[in-house]
Amino acid sequence: MHAAMANIRPSSVLHVDFNPRNGHQGEAAALAEIIQTGKLTAVFQPIMDFRNNAYIAFEGLIRGPEGTELHSPHQLFSAAERHGLYRELERASREAVFRSFARQNLPGKLFINATPDSLCDEFFLGDATLELLYQLGLAPNRIVIEITENQRIHDFPGLQAALGQFRNMGCQIAIDDLGEGFSNLRMWSEIRPDFIKIDRHFINGIAEDNIKHQFVKAMQSLAEICSAKIVAEGIESEADCLAVRDLGIALGQGYLIAMPVAEPRPTPCETLIRIIRQRTISVFPPTTRMAGKITVRSLTRPVGPVTPQTPIETLYRRFESEPELTSMPVVAEDTPLGLINRHEMSDRLAKPYFRELYGRKSCSQFMDALPLCIDESSTVQDAALLISRSARHHIYDGFIVTRHGKYCGIGSAHDLMGMITEMQIQAARYANPLTQLPGNVPINEHIDRLLEHRASFHACYFDIDNFKPFNDVFGYRRGDDVIVMLAQVLGQITNPSIDFCGHIGGDDFMVLFQSSDWEKRCQDALDLFDRKISTLIDETELMDNHYQGENRRGETVSYSLPSLSIGAVPVDNATALDSHREISAAATEAKRNAKKTPGSCLFIERRQLHRKAE
């Protein structure tokens, strides 16, 4: 290794003349001087363990001389690649990181970046690295080789062999930026790393983005199967940090935790520990049902077609042997020509002597030459709309499924309608179509999460009073306006990062408050609702906060404006309520008590129900 590296001073500054007249040669000379004289600064960014609020490792990074164009690692290594000095720069950088880490006696493991090409460097893989580590008092089992995938990997067997030697030394292996590189999913399966670093793209904004949330959740599941530890990179906000923590990912890294610095703190700051120790459970972004992405491909039945030359008698026997078929596709050279309806053909064959006279003739005379053809990539919603606008007989005949105009199979309108109905049911369970708020299933799932983490919260049931007469007098559209208005009010008074707002159905809502000022937020909801409800009725229809309408007997009656009732149930470690069913039942009962008081009202269940001794 380079003897000059022993005198590295992190604050050293090298002023290099990058005169444009020197051009390419000047940059190469400056880079060579940086490498030869060890003018590199090692900086370290900690990796946090959320379970014990401690740093378990530091990632070693490198910076060029301050005040120069090569201070940036991107510029530094790009220049090294241009001038054929990449491997030499990597060697000098590794030694700078090793020495600085040992000098500061930092705790835990050291993650050191390595390109796939550098793993075969004899200075890295050979005895020189071991000798340096022992000289510095660093045990090899504290070193994690973090593979950065900025090079396409062509030789996986060679990579595995090199990593095997590092493992024999006692080092562990990590993959950097999962989801960002050329082939790191394959790398994961090939080399079975000890640590997986999720690319910051998937972590930044995970608290609000359901797609990112689902990606990371899937990565976490895969990691558990492979016995690998996940590190979430790029944590920059408190909301994202708590979302990662509540997903069960134990390790995190990013600017919120600590910036990369030359001399880092060995332990987390108190502010960070307070964030991690919060008892509040983050509200996961609402699940986006992928119903709109379900395609006709999922409905396709791979039925072997007949040709236009197929005799009628042969087709008849085919229908007899396959009683579930209602239609038979007619195809020539993968091109769909038509559909033959089973029942229409049977009716014609039932005529006297028809089979005897026409049995050997072409089946094409029974064929609908204008069948409904739908590409397999079409969504089921688009297919349903197309069928509804087409000729009535297509509902009975079904449709031909194609792929780029070629025959794939057939589809049934019955199956299509069944899937549409199921999708509507599922959508209603997961999200209310009117307010787009989470439905019953997500509400129950979030209650279970809160109970599982033994978090303290208040389950508040919101219900609109006098809603039915308002709906009867002004119509369901005005009634929908009231429901949407309440949803907007709840959005205003809740903290979306910790308070879960769901729509049970109709005019019933559930909010699971973790905000400490939940009672004030409920009172704000009552006040806002009372102010807004009168704006939904024309002044000419309103008299002294009442409006007139007919009852079922046709009599004119004066009705009170809709008001809002809230039933609140506190839930903590002392409560006897230990399932979403019990909590929903208790909140419903509290709501009934609230409705006993005229006007908008908040009822809080004050009874203390204690958990039975275990």
Coordinates of C-alpha atoms in Angstrom, one line a residue:
M1 CA 0.0 0.0 0.0
H2 CA 1.0 3.6 -0.2
A3 CA 3.2 4.7 2.7
A4 CA 2.2 8.3 2.3
M5 CA -1.3 7.4 3.3
A6 CA -0.3 7.1 7.0
N7 CA -0.1 10.9 7.2
I8 CA -3.6 11.7 5.9
R9 CA -5.0 14.8 7.4
P10 CA -8.8 15.1 6.8
S11 CA -8.7 18.9 6.7
S12 CA -5.7 19.1 4.3
V13 CA -6.3 21.2 1.2
L14 CA -4.5 20.9 -2.1
H15 CA -4.7 23.9 -4.4
V16 CA -4.4 22.5 -7.9
D17 CA -4.2 24.7 -11.0
F18 CA -6.9 23.6 -13.4
N19 CA -5.9 26.1 -16.0
P20 CA -7.9 25.3 -19.2
R21 CA -4.7 25.7 -21.2
N22 CA -3.3 22.7 -19.4
G23 CA -6.4 20.7 -20.5
H24 CA -6.4 16.9 -20.3
Q25 CA -2.8 16.7 -19.2
G26 CA -3.2 19.1 -16.3
E27 CA -6.2 17.1 -14.9
A28 CA -4.3 13.8 -15.1
A29 CA -1.3 15.3 -13.4
A30 CA -3.4 16.8 -10.6
L31 CA -5.2 13.4 -10.1
A32 CA -1.9 11.5 -10.0
E33 CA -0.6 13.9 -7.3
I34 CA -3.8 13.4 -5.2
I35 CA -3.3 9.7 -5.4
Q36 CA 0.4 9.6 -4.8
T37 CA 0.4 12.1 -1.9
G38 CA -2.8 10.8 -0.2
K39 CA -4.7 14.1 -0.5
L40 CA -8.0 12.3 0.1
T41 CA -10.5 12.8 2.9
A42 CA -12.6 10.0 4.3
V43 CA -16.1 10.9 5.5
F44 CA -18.5 8.6 7.3
Q45 CA -22.3 8.3 7.3
P46 CA -23.8 6.1 10.1
I47 CA -26.3 3.3 9.7
M48 CA -28.9 3.4 12.4
D49 CA -30.5 0.4 14.1
F50 CA -34.1 1.4 15.0
R51 CA -34.5 -1.4 17.4
N52 CA -31.8 -0.3 19.9
N53 CA -31.4 3.3 18.9
A54 CA -27.7 2.9 18.1
Y55 CA -25.3 3.1 15.2
I56 CA -24.4 -0.4 14.1
A57 CA -22.1 0.6 11.2
F58 CA -20.6 3.5 9.2
E59 CA -20.3 3.7 5.5
G60 CA -16.9 5.1 4.4
L61 CA -17.0 7.6 1.6
I62 CA -14.2 9.7 0.0
R63 CA -13.8 13.3 -1.0
G64 CA -11.1 15.0 -3.0
P65 CA -9.2 18.1 -2.0
E66 CA -11.4 21.0 -0.9
G67 CA -11.5 24.0 -3.2
T68 CA -10.8 22.0 -6.3
E69 CA -13.0 20.6 -9.1
L70 CA -12.0 17.1 -7.8
H71 CA -13.5 17.5 -4.4
S72 CA -16.8 15.9 -5.6
P73 CA -16.6 12.1 -5.6
H74 CA -18.4 12.0 -8.9
Q75 CA -15.9 14.4 -10.5
L76 CA -13.0 12.6 -8.8
F77 CA -13.8 9.1 -10.0
S78 CA -15.0 10.3 -13.4
A79 CA -11.6 11.9 -13.9
A80 CA -9.9 8.7 -12.8
E81 CA -11.8 6.7 -15.3
R82 CA -10.9 9.1 -18.1
H83 CA -7.2 8.9 -17.3
G84 CA -7.0 5.1 -16.6
L85 CA -6.3 5.7 -12.8
Y86 CA -9.6 4.2 -11.5
R87 CA -8.1 1.2 -9.8
E88 CA -5.3 3.3 -8.3
L89 CA -7.8 5.8 -6.9
E90 CA -9.9 3.0 -5.4
R91 CA -6.9 1.6 -3.6
A92 CA -5.9 5.0 -2.2
S93 CA -9.5 5.6 -1.2
R94 CA -9.9 2.3 0.6
E95 CA -6.7 2.9 2.6
A96 CA -7.8 6.4 3.5
V97 CA -11.1 5.0 4.8
F98 CA -9.5 2.2 6.8
R99 CA -7.0 4.4 8.5
S100 CA -9.5 7.2 9.4
F101 CA -12.0 4.7 10.7
A102 CA -9.4 3.0 12.9
R103 CA -7.9 6.3 14.1
Q104 CA -11.2 7.5 15.3
N105 CA -12.0 4.1 16.9
L106 CA -15.6 4.3 15.5
P107 CA -17.9 1.5 16.8
G108 CA -19.6 -1.2 14.8
K109 CA -19.0 -2.3 11.2
L110 CA -17.4 -0.4 8.3
F111 CA -19.2 -0.5 4.9
I112 CA -16.6 0.1 2.2
N113 CA -17.6 0.7 -1.4
A114 CA -16.2 -1.6 -4.1
T115 CA -16.9 -1.9 -7.8
P116 CA -17.2 -5.4 -9.3
D117 CA -13.9 -4.8 -11.1
S118 CA -12.1 -3.8 -8.0
L119 CA -12.9 -7.1 -6.3
C120 CA -10.3 -8.8 -8.5
D121 CA -7.6 -6.3 -7.7
E122 CA -4.7 -8.2 -6.1
F123 CA -4.0 -5.4 -3.7
F124 CA -7.6 -5.6 -2.4
L125 CA -8.1 -9.3 -2.5
G126 CA -4.6 -10.4 -1.5
D127 CA -2.7 -10.3 1.7
A128 CA -2.0 -6.6 1.6
T129 CA -5.6 -5.8 2.8
L130 CA -5.4 -8.3 5.7
E131 CA -2.0 -7.0 6.7
L132 CA -3.3 -3.4 6.8
L133 CA -6.4 -4.3 8.8
Y134 CA -4.3 -6.2 11.4
Q135 CA -1.8 -3.3 11.5
L136 CA -4.7 -0.9 12.2
G137 CA -6.4 -3.2 14.7
L138 CA -9.5 -3.8 12.6
A139 CA -10.9 -7.3 12.6
P140 CA -11.9 -8.5 9.1
N141 CA -15.4 -9.5 10.4
R142 CA -16.1 -5.8 11.0
I143 CA -15.7 -5.1 7.2
V144 CA -18.7 -5.1 4.9
I145 CA -17.9 -5.1 1.2
E146 CA -20.6 -2.9 -0.4
I147 CA -20.8 -3.6 -4.1
T148 CA -21.7 -0.5 -6.1
E149 CA -23.2 -1.5 -9.4
N150 CA -21.9 1.2 -11.8
Q151 CA -20.5 -1.4 -14.1
R152 CA -22.4 -4.1 -16.0
I153 CA -21.5 -7.5 -14.7
H154 CA -20.7 -10.2 -17.3
D155 CA -18.8 -12.7 -15.2
F156 CA -21.0 -13.8 -12.3
P157 CA -18.9 -17.0 -11.6
G158 CA -15.8 -14.8 -11.3
L159 CA -17.6 -12.4 -9.0
Q160 CA -18.8 -15.2 -6.8
A161 CA -15.3 -16.6 -6.6
A162 CA -13.9 -13.2 -5.5
L163 CA -16.6 -12.7 -2.9
G164 CA -16.0 -16.2 -1.6
Q165 CA -12.4 -15.2 -0.8
F166 CA -13.6 -12.1 1.0
R167 CA -16.0 -14.2 3.0
N168 CA -13.2 -16.6 3.9
M169 CA -11.4 -13.6 5.3
G170 CA -14.4 -13.0 7.5
C171 CA -15.9 -10.0 5.6
Q172 CA -19.6 -9.7 4.9
I173 CA -21.2 -8.6 1.6
A174 CA -23.7 -5.9 0.8
I175 CA -25.5 -4.8 -2.4
D176 CA -25.9 -1.1 -2.9
D177 CA -28.9 0.7 -4.4
L178 CA -31.3 -2.2 -4.9
G179 CA -33.8 -1.3 -7.7
E180 CA -31.4 1.1 -9.4
G181 CA -28.7 -0.8 -11.2
F182 CA -28.3 -3.0 -14.2
S183 CA -28.9 -6.4 -12.7
N184 CA -28.8 -6.2 -9.0
L185 CA -31.9 -8.5 -8.6
R186 CA -29.9 -11.2 -10.3
M187 CA -26.9 -10.3 -8.2
W188 CA -29.0 -10.7 -5.1
S189 CA -30.0 -14.2 -6.1
E190 CA -26.5 -15.1 -7.3
I191 CA -24.3 -13.9 -4.4
R192 CA -26.8 -14.0 -1.4
P193 CA -25.6 -10.8 0.4
D194 CA -25.7 -10.2 4.1
F195 CA -27.1 -6.7 3.6
I196 CA -29.4 -5.2 1.0
K197 CA -29.4 -1.4 0.6
I198 CA -32.7 -0.1 -1.0
D199 CA -32.2 2.7 -3.4
R200 CA -33.1 6.1 -2.0
H201 CA -35.7 6.6 -4.8
F202 CA -38.0 4.1 -3.1
I203 CA -37.5 5.6 0.4
N204 CA -37.9 9.3 -0.5
G205 CA -41.6 9.9 -0.1
I206 CA -42.5 6.4 1.0
A207 CA -44.9 7.8 3.7
E208 CA -47.2 9.2 1.0
D209 CA -46.6 6.9 -2.0
N210 CA -48.4 3.5 -2.0
I211 CA -46.4 2.2 -4.9
K212 CA -43.1 2.8 -3.2
H213 CA -44.5 1.4 0.0
Q214 CA -45.5 -1.8 -1.8
F215 CA -42.1 -2.2 -3.5
V216 CA -40.3 -1.8 -0.2
K217 CA -42.6 -4.2 1.5
A218 CA -42.0 -6.8 -1.2
M219 CA -38.2 -6.3 -0.8
Q220 CA -38.5 -6.7 2.9
S221 CA -40.3 -10.0 2.5
L222 CA -37.7 -11.3 0.0
A223 CA -34.9 -10.3 2.4
E224 CA -36.5 -12.2 5.2
I225 CA -36.6 -15.3 3.0
C226 CA -32.9 -14.9 2.1
S227 CA -31.9 -14.1 5.7
A228 CA -30.5 -10.7 4.6
K229 CA -30.8 -7.4 6.5
I230 CA -32.4 -4.5 4.7
V231 CA -30.9 -1.0 4.9
A232 CA -33.2 1.9 3.9
E233 CA -31.1 4.6 2.2
G234 CA -32.0 8.2 1.7
I235 CA -34.1 8.8 4.8
E236 CA -34.5 12.5 4.9
S237 CA -37.9 13.2 6.6
E238 CA -39.4 12.2 9.9
A239 CA -42.5 10.7 8.2
D240 CA -40.4 8.5 5.9
C241 CA -38.3 7.4 8.8
L242 CA -41.3 6.3 10.8
A243 CA -42.9 4.6 7.8
V244 CA -39.7 2.6 7.3
R245 CA -39.6 1.7 11.0
D246 CA -43.2 0.6 11.0
L247 CA -42.6 -1.6 8.0
G248 CA -40.3 -3.6 10.2
I249 CA -37.1 -2.5 8.5
A250 CA -34.5 -2.3 11.3
L251 CA -31.7 -0.4 9.6
G252 CA -31.7 3.1 8.0
Q253 CA -29.3 5.6 6.6
G254 CA -29.8 9.2 5.3
Y255 CA -29.5 12.9 6.0
L256 CA -32.2 12.8 8.8
I257 CA -30.0 10.3 10.7
A258 CA -26.7 12.0 10.0
M259 CA -24.8 13.8 7.2
P260 CA -21.5 12.3 5.9
V261 CA -18.7 14.0 7.9
A262 CA -15.0 13.4 8.5
E263 CA -15.4 12.9 12.2
P264 CA -18.9 11.6 13.0
R265 CA -20.5 11.2 16.4
P266 CA -20.2 7.6 17.6
T267 CA -23.8 7.7 18.9
P268 CA -27.1 9.1 17.6
C269 CA -28.2 12.6 18.8
E270 CA -31.1 12.9 21.3
T271 CA -33.3 14.5 18.7
L272 CA -33.0 11.5 16.4
I273 CA -33.6 9.1 19.3
R274 CA -36.8 11.0 20.3
I275 CA -38.1 10.6 16.7
I276 CA -37.4 6.8 16.7
R277 CA -38.9 6.3 20.1
Q278 CA -42.2 7.9 19.2
R279 CA -45.1 5.6 20.2
T280 CA -47.2 6.8 17.4
I281 CA -47.6 4.4 14.5
S282 CA -47.3 5.9 11.0
V283 CA -50.3 5.8 8.7
F284 CA -49.4 3.8 5.7
P285 CA -50.4 5.4 2.3
P286 CA -53.8 4.0 1.2
T287 CA -53.8 0.8 -0.8
T288 CA -54.4 1.5 -4.4
R289 CA -56.4 -1.4 -5.8
M290 CA -55.1 -2.3 -9.2
A291 CA -58.5 -3.0 -10.6
G292 CA -58.0 -0.5 -13.4
K293 CA -55.0 -2.5 -14.6
I294 CA -56.7 -5.9 -14.8
T295 CA -56.7 -6.9 -18.4
V296 CA -58.7 -9.2 -20.6
R297 CA -55.8 -11.6 -20.6
S298 CA -57.0 -12.8 -17.2
L299 CA -60.3 -13.9 -18.7
T300 CA -58.9 -15.7 -21.7
R301 CA -59.9 -19.3 -22.3
P302 CA -57.4 -21.1 -24.6
V303 CA -60.0 -22.9 -26.8
G304 CA -58.6 -24.7 -29.9
P305 CA -60.4 -23.2 -32.9
V306 CA -61.9 -24.7 -36.0
T307 CA -61.1 -23.7 -39.6
P308 CA -63.5 -22.6 -42.2
Q309 CA -63.1 -26.0 -43.9
T310 CA -64.2 -27.9 -40.7
P311 CA -67.4 -30.0 -41.5
I312 CA -70.5 -29.2 -39.6
E313 CA -70.7 -32.8 -38.3
T314 CA -67.2 -32.5 -36.8
L315 CA -68.1 -29.2 -35.1
Y316 CA -71.3 -30.8 -33.8
R317 CA -69.3 -33.6 -32.2
R318 CA -66.9 -31.1 -30.7
F319 CA -69.7 -29.2 -29.0
E320 CA -71.1 -32.6 -27.7
S321 CA -67.7 -33.4 -26.2
E322 CA -67.2 -30.0 -24.7
P323 CA -70.6 -29.0 -23.1
E324 CA -69.1 -26.0 -21.4
L325 CA -68.4 -24.3 -24.7
T326 CA -71.1 -21.7 -25.8
S327 CA -69.2 -20.5 -28.9
M328 CA -66.5 -21.9 -31.2
P329 CA -63.9 -19.6 -32.8
V330 CA -63.2 -20.0 -36.5
V331 CA -59.6 -19.2 -37.3
A332 CA -57.4 -19.4 -40.4
E333 CA -53.6 -19.0 -40.0
D334 CA -53.9 -17.4 -36.6
T335 CA -56.4 -14.8 -37.9
P336 CA -59.8 -14.9 -36.3
L337 CA -62.6 -15.0 -38.9
G338 CA -65.8 -15.5 -36.8
L339 CA -67.7 -17.2 -34.0
I340 CA -70.3 -19.9 -34.1
N341 CA -72.9 -19.9 -31.4
R342 CA -73.7 -23.3 -30.0
H343 CA -77.4 -22.9 -29.4
E344 CA -78.1 -21.3 -32.8
M345 CA -76.3 -24.2 -34.5
S346 CA -78.2 -26.7 -32.5
D347 CA -81.5 -25.1 -33.4
R348 CA -80.8 -25.4 -37.1
L349 CA -79.5 -28.9 -36.9
A350 CA -82.7 -30.0 -35.2
K351 CA -84.6 -29.4 -38.4
P352 CA -85.5 -32.6 -40.3
Y353 CA -82.7 -34.0 -42.5
F354 CA -80.5 -31.0 -41.8
R355 CA -77.5 -33.0 -40.6
E356 CA -77.9 -35.6 -43.3
L357 CA -77.9 -32.9 -46.0
Y358 CA -75.4 -30.4 -44.6
G359 CA -73.2 -32.5 -42.2
R360 CA -70.2 -32.6 -44.5
K361 CA -70.4 -29.0 -45.6
S362 CA -68.3 -26.2 -44.2
C363 CA -69.2 -24.9 -40.7
S364 CA -68.6 -21.3 -41.9
Q365 CA -72.3 -21.0 -42.9
F366 CA -73.1 -20.9 -39.2
M367 CA -70.4 -18.3 -38.5
D368 CA -70.9 -14.7 -37.4
A369 CA -68.4 -13.1 -39.7
L370 CA -68.3 -9.9 -37.6
P371 CA -67.3 -11.2 -34.2
L372 CA -66.3 -8.9 -31.3
C373 CA -62.5 -9.0 -31.1
I374 CA -60.7 -7.5 -28.0
D375 CA -57.0 -7.3 -27.5
E376 CA -55.7 -9.1 -24.4
S377 CA -54.1 -5.9 -23.2
S378 CA -57.4 -4.1 -22.9
T379 CA -58.7 -3.5 -19.4
V380 CA -61.8 -5.3 -18.3
Q381 CA -63.6 -2.0 -17.9
D382 CA -62.9 -1.1 -21.5
A383 CA -64.0 -4.5 -22.6
A384 CA -67.3 -4.2 -20.6
L385 CA -68.0 -0.8 -22.2
L386 CA -67.3 -2.2 -25.6
I387 CA -69.7 -5.1 -25.1
S388 CA -72.4 -2.8 -23.7
R389 CA -72.2 -0.7 -26.9
S390 CA -72.1 -3.6 -29.4
A391 CA -74.9 -5.7 -30.8
R392 CA -77.0 -7.7 -28.3
H393 CA -75.9 -11.1 -29.6
H394 CA -72.3 -10.5 -28.5
I395 CA -73.5 -10.8 -24.9
Y396 CA -74.4 -14.4 -25.6
D397 CA -71.7 -15.3 -28.1
G398 CA -68.8 -13.8 -26.1
F399 CA -65.7 -12.4 -27.8
I400 CA -62.5 -13.4 -29.4
V401 CA -59.3 -12.4 -27.5
T402 CA -56.4 -11.4 -29.7
R403 CA -52.7 -10.5 -29.3
H404 CA -51.6 -8.0 -32.0
G405 CA -54.4 -9.2 -34.2
K406 CA -53.6 -12.9 -33.8
Y407 CA -56.0 -15.4 -32.1
C408 CA -55.3 -16.2 -28.4
G409 CA -58.6 -17.6 -27.1
I410 CA -62.2 -16.6 -26.3
G411 CA -63.8 -14.7 -23.5
S412 CA -67.2 -14.9 -21.9
A413 CA -69.4 -11.9 -21.2
H414 CA -70.6 -13.7 -18.2
D415 CA -67.1 -14.1 -16.8
L416 CA -66.4 -10.4 -17.6
M417 CA -69.5 -9.2 -15.7
G418 CA -68.6 -11.4 -12.8
M419 CA -65.1 -10.0 -12.6
I420 CA -66.4 -6.4 -12.8
T421 CA -68.9 -7.1 -10.0
E422 CA -66.1 -8.6 -7.8
M423 CA -63.9 -5.6 -8.5
Q424 CA -66.6 -3.2 -7.5
I425 CA -67.1 -5.2 -4.2
Q426 CA -63.4 -5.2 -3.5
A427 CA -63.1 -1.5 -4.3
A428 CA -65.9 -0.7 -1.9
R429 CA -64.2 -2.7 0.8
Y430 CA -60.8 -0.9 0.3
A431 CA -61.9 2.6 -0.7
N432 CA -65.1 4.5 -0.8
P433 CA -65.9 5.6 -4.4
L434 CA -67.5 8.9 -3.2
T435 CA -64.8 10.2 -0.9
Q436 CA -61.8 8.0 -1.9
L437 CA -61.1 7.4 1.8
P438 CA -60.1 3.9 3.0
G439 CA -63.0 1.5 3.6
N440 CA -63.7 -1.2 6.2
V441 CA -60.8 -3.5 5.4
P442 CA -58.0 -0.8 5.8
I443 CA -59.7 0.6 8.9
N444 CA -59.6 -2.8 10.6
E445 CA -56.1 -3.4 9.4
H446 CA -54.9 -0.2 10.9
I447 CA -56.6 -0.8 14.2
D448 CA -54.9 -4.2 14.3
R449 CA -51.5 -2.5 13.6
L450 CA -52.1 -0.1 16.5
L451 CA -53.0 -2.9 18.8
E452 CA -50.1 -5.0 17.8
H453 CA -47.7 -2.1 18.6
R454 CA -49.5 -1.4 21.8
A455 CA -50.0 2.2 20.7
S456 CA -52.3 4.6 22.5
F457 CA -55.1 6.1 20.4
H458 CA -58.7 7.3 20.3
A459 CA -61.2 5.6 18.0
C460 CA -63.8 8.2 17.0
Y461 CA -67.0 7.3 15.2
F462 CA -68.4 10.2 13.2
D463 CA -72.1 10.1 12.1
I464 CA -74.4 12.7 10.6
D465 CA -77.7 13.3 12.4
N466 CA -80.9 14.1 10.5
F467 CA -79.3 12.9 7.3
K468 CA -82.2 10.8 5.9
P469 CA -84.8 13.6 5.8
F470 CA -82.3 15.9 4.2
N471 CA -81.6 13.3 1.6
D472 CA -85.3 12.7 1.0
V473 CA -86.1 16.4 0.7
F474 CA -83.2 17.6 -1.4
G475 CA -82.2 14.4 -3.2
Y476 CA -79.3 12.0 -3.1
R477 CA -76.9 14.4 -5.0
R478 CA -77.3 17.0 -2.3
G479 CA -76.9 14.3 0.3
D480 CA -73.6 13.2 -1.4
D481 CA -72.5 16.9 -1.1
V482 CA -72.9 16.6 2.7
I483 CA -70.9 13.4 2.9
V484 CA -68.1 14.8 0.8
M485 CA -68.1 18.0 2.9
L486 CA -67.7 15.9 6.1
A487 CA -64.8 14.0 4.4
Q488 CA -63.1 17.3 3.6
V489 CA -63.7 18.5 7.2
L490 CA -62.0 15.4 8.6
G491 CA -59.1 15.9 6.2
Q492 CA -58.7 19.4 7.6
I493 CA -58.7 18.4 11.3
T494 CA -56.5 15.3 11.2
N495 CA -52.7 14.9 11.0
P496 CA -52.4 12.5 8.0
S497 CA -49.0 11.1 9.1
I498 CA -50.4 9.7 12.4
D499 CA -54.2 10.0 12.3
F500 CA -56.1 7.5 10.2
C501 CA -59.3 8.6 8.5
G502 CA -61.6 6.0 7.0
H503 CA -65.1 6.0 5.5
I504 CA -67.2 3.1 6.8
G505 CA -70.0 3.8 4.4
G506 CA -72.9 6.1 3.9
D507 CA -72.6 9.0 6.4
D508 CA -70.5 7.0 8.8
F509 CA -66.7 7.7 9.3
M510 CA -64.0 6.4 11.6
V511 CA -60.9 8.4 12.7
L512 CA -58.2 6.7 14.7
F513 CA -56.4 9.6 16.4
Q514 CA -52.9 9.4 17.7
S515 CA -52.6 13.2 18.0
S516 CA -52.4 14.3 21.6
D517 CA -54.8 17.2 21.0
W518 CA -57.4 14.8 19.5
E519 CA -60.3 16.3 21.6
K520 CA -59.7 19.8 20.2
R521 CA -59.5 18.4 16.7
C522 CA -62.9 16.7 17.3
Q523 CA -64.4 20.0 18.5
D524 CA -63.0 21.8 15.4
A525 CA -64.7 19.2 13.3
L526 CA -68.1 19.9 15.0
D527 CA -67.6 23.7 14.5
L528 CA -66.6 23.4 10.9
F529 CA -69.4 21.0 10.1
D530 CA -72.0 23.4 11.7
R531 CA -70.6 26.3 9.7
K532 CA -70.4 24.5 6.4
I533 CA -73.8 22.7 6.4
S534 CA -75.8 25.9 6.0
T535 CA -73.9 26.8 2.9
L536 CA -75.2 23.7 1.2
I537 CA -78.8 25.0 1.4
D538 CA -80.1 28.0 -0.5
E539 CA -81.1 30.9 1.9
T540 CA -84.6 30.8 0.5
E541 CA -85.0 27.2 1.7
L542 CA -83.7 27.9 5.2
M543 CA -85.6 29.5 8.1
D544 CA -84.0 29.7 11.5
N545 CA -81.7 26.7 10.8
H546 CA -84.6 24.7 9.7
Y547 CA -86.0 23.7 6.3
Q548 CA -89.4 22.4 5.3
G549 CA -90.3 19.1 3.6
E550 CA -93.1 16.5 3.3
N551 CA -93.2 13.5 5.5
R552 CA -94.5 10.1 4.4
R553 CA -98.1 11.1 4.9
G554 CA -97.7 14.1 2.6
E555 CA -97.7 16.6 5.6
T556 CA -95.4 19.6 5.6
V557 CA -92.8 19.2 8.4
S558 CA -90.0 21.5 9.6
Y559 CA -86.7 19.6 9.9
S560 CA -83.5 20.6 11.7
L561 CA -80.3 21.0 9.7
P562 CA -78.0 17.9 9.8
S563 CA -75.6 17.9 12.7
L564 CA -72.6 15.8 13.6
S565 CA -72.3 13.2 16.4
I566 CA -68.9 11.8 17.5
G567 CA -68.4 8.8 19.8
A568 CA -64.9 8.6 21.1
V569 CA -63.3 5.5 22.8
P570 CA -59.8 5.8 24.3
V571 CA -57.6 2.8 23.8
D572 CA -54.3 2.2 25.6
N573 CA -52.4 -0.6 27.3
A574 CA -54.9 -0.8 30.1
T575 CA -57.9 -1.3 28.0
A576 CA -59.7 -4.6 27.7
L577 CA -60.4 -4.0 24.0
D578 CA -58.0 -6.1 22.1
S579 CA -59.5 -6.5 18.6
H580 CA -60.9 -4.3 15.8
R581 CA -64.3 -5.9 16.3
E582 CA -64.5 -4.9 20.0
I583 CA -63.2 -1.4 19.3
S584 CA -65.7 -0.8 16.5
A585 CA -68.5 -2.1 18.7
A586 CA -67.4 0.2 21.6
A587 CA -67.1 3.2 19.2
T588 CA -70.6 2.5 17.8
E589 CA -72.0 2.5 21.3
A590 CA -70.3 5.8 22.1
K591 CA -71.7 7.3 18.9
R592 CA -75.3 6.2 19.9
N593 CA -74.8 8.0 23.2
A594 CA -73.6 11.1 21.3
K595 CA -76.8 11.1 19.2
K596 CA -78.9 11.3 22.3
T597 CA -77.9 14.9 22.7
P598 CA -79.6 17.4 20.2
G599 CA -77.2 19.2 17.9
S600 CA -73.6 18.5 17.2
C601 CA -72.0 16.6 20.1
L602 CA -68.9 14.7 21.2
F603 CA -69.4 11.9 23.6
I604 CA -66.3 10.4 25.2
E605 CA -66.4 6.9 26.8
R606 CA -65.1 7.6 30.3
R607 CA -65.4 4.1 31.7
Q608 CA -62.0 2.5 32.3
L609 CA -62.1 -1.1 31.1
H610 CA -59.0 -2.8 32.4
R611 CA -57.3 -5.8 30.7
K612 CA -57.8 -9.0 32.5
A613 CA -54.9 -10.4 34.4
E614 CA -52.9 -12.9 32.3

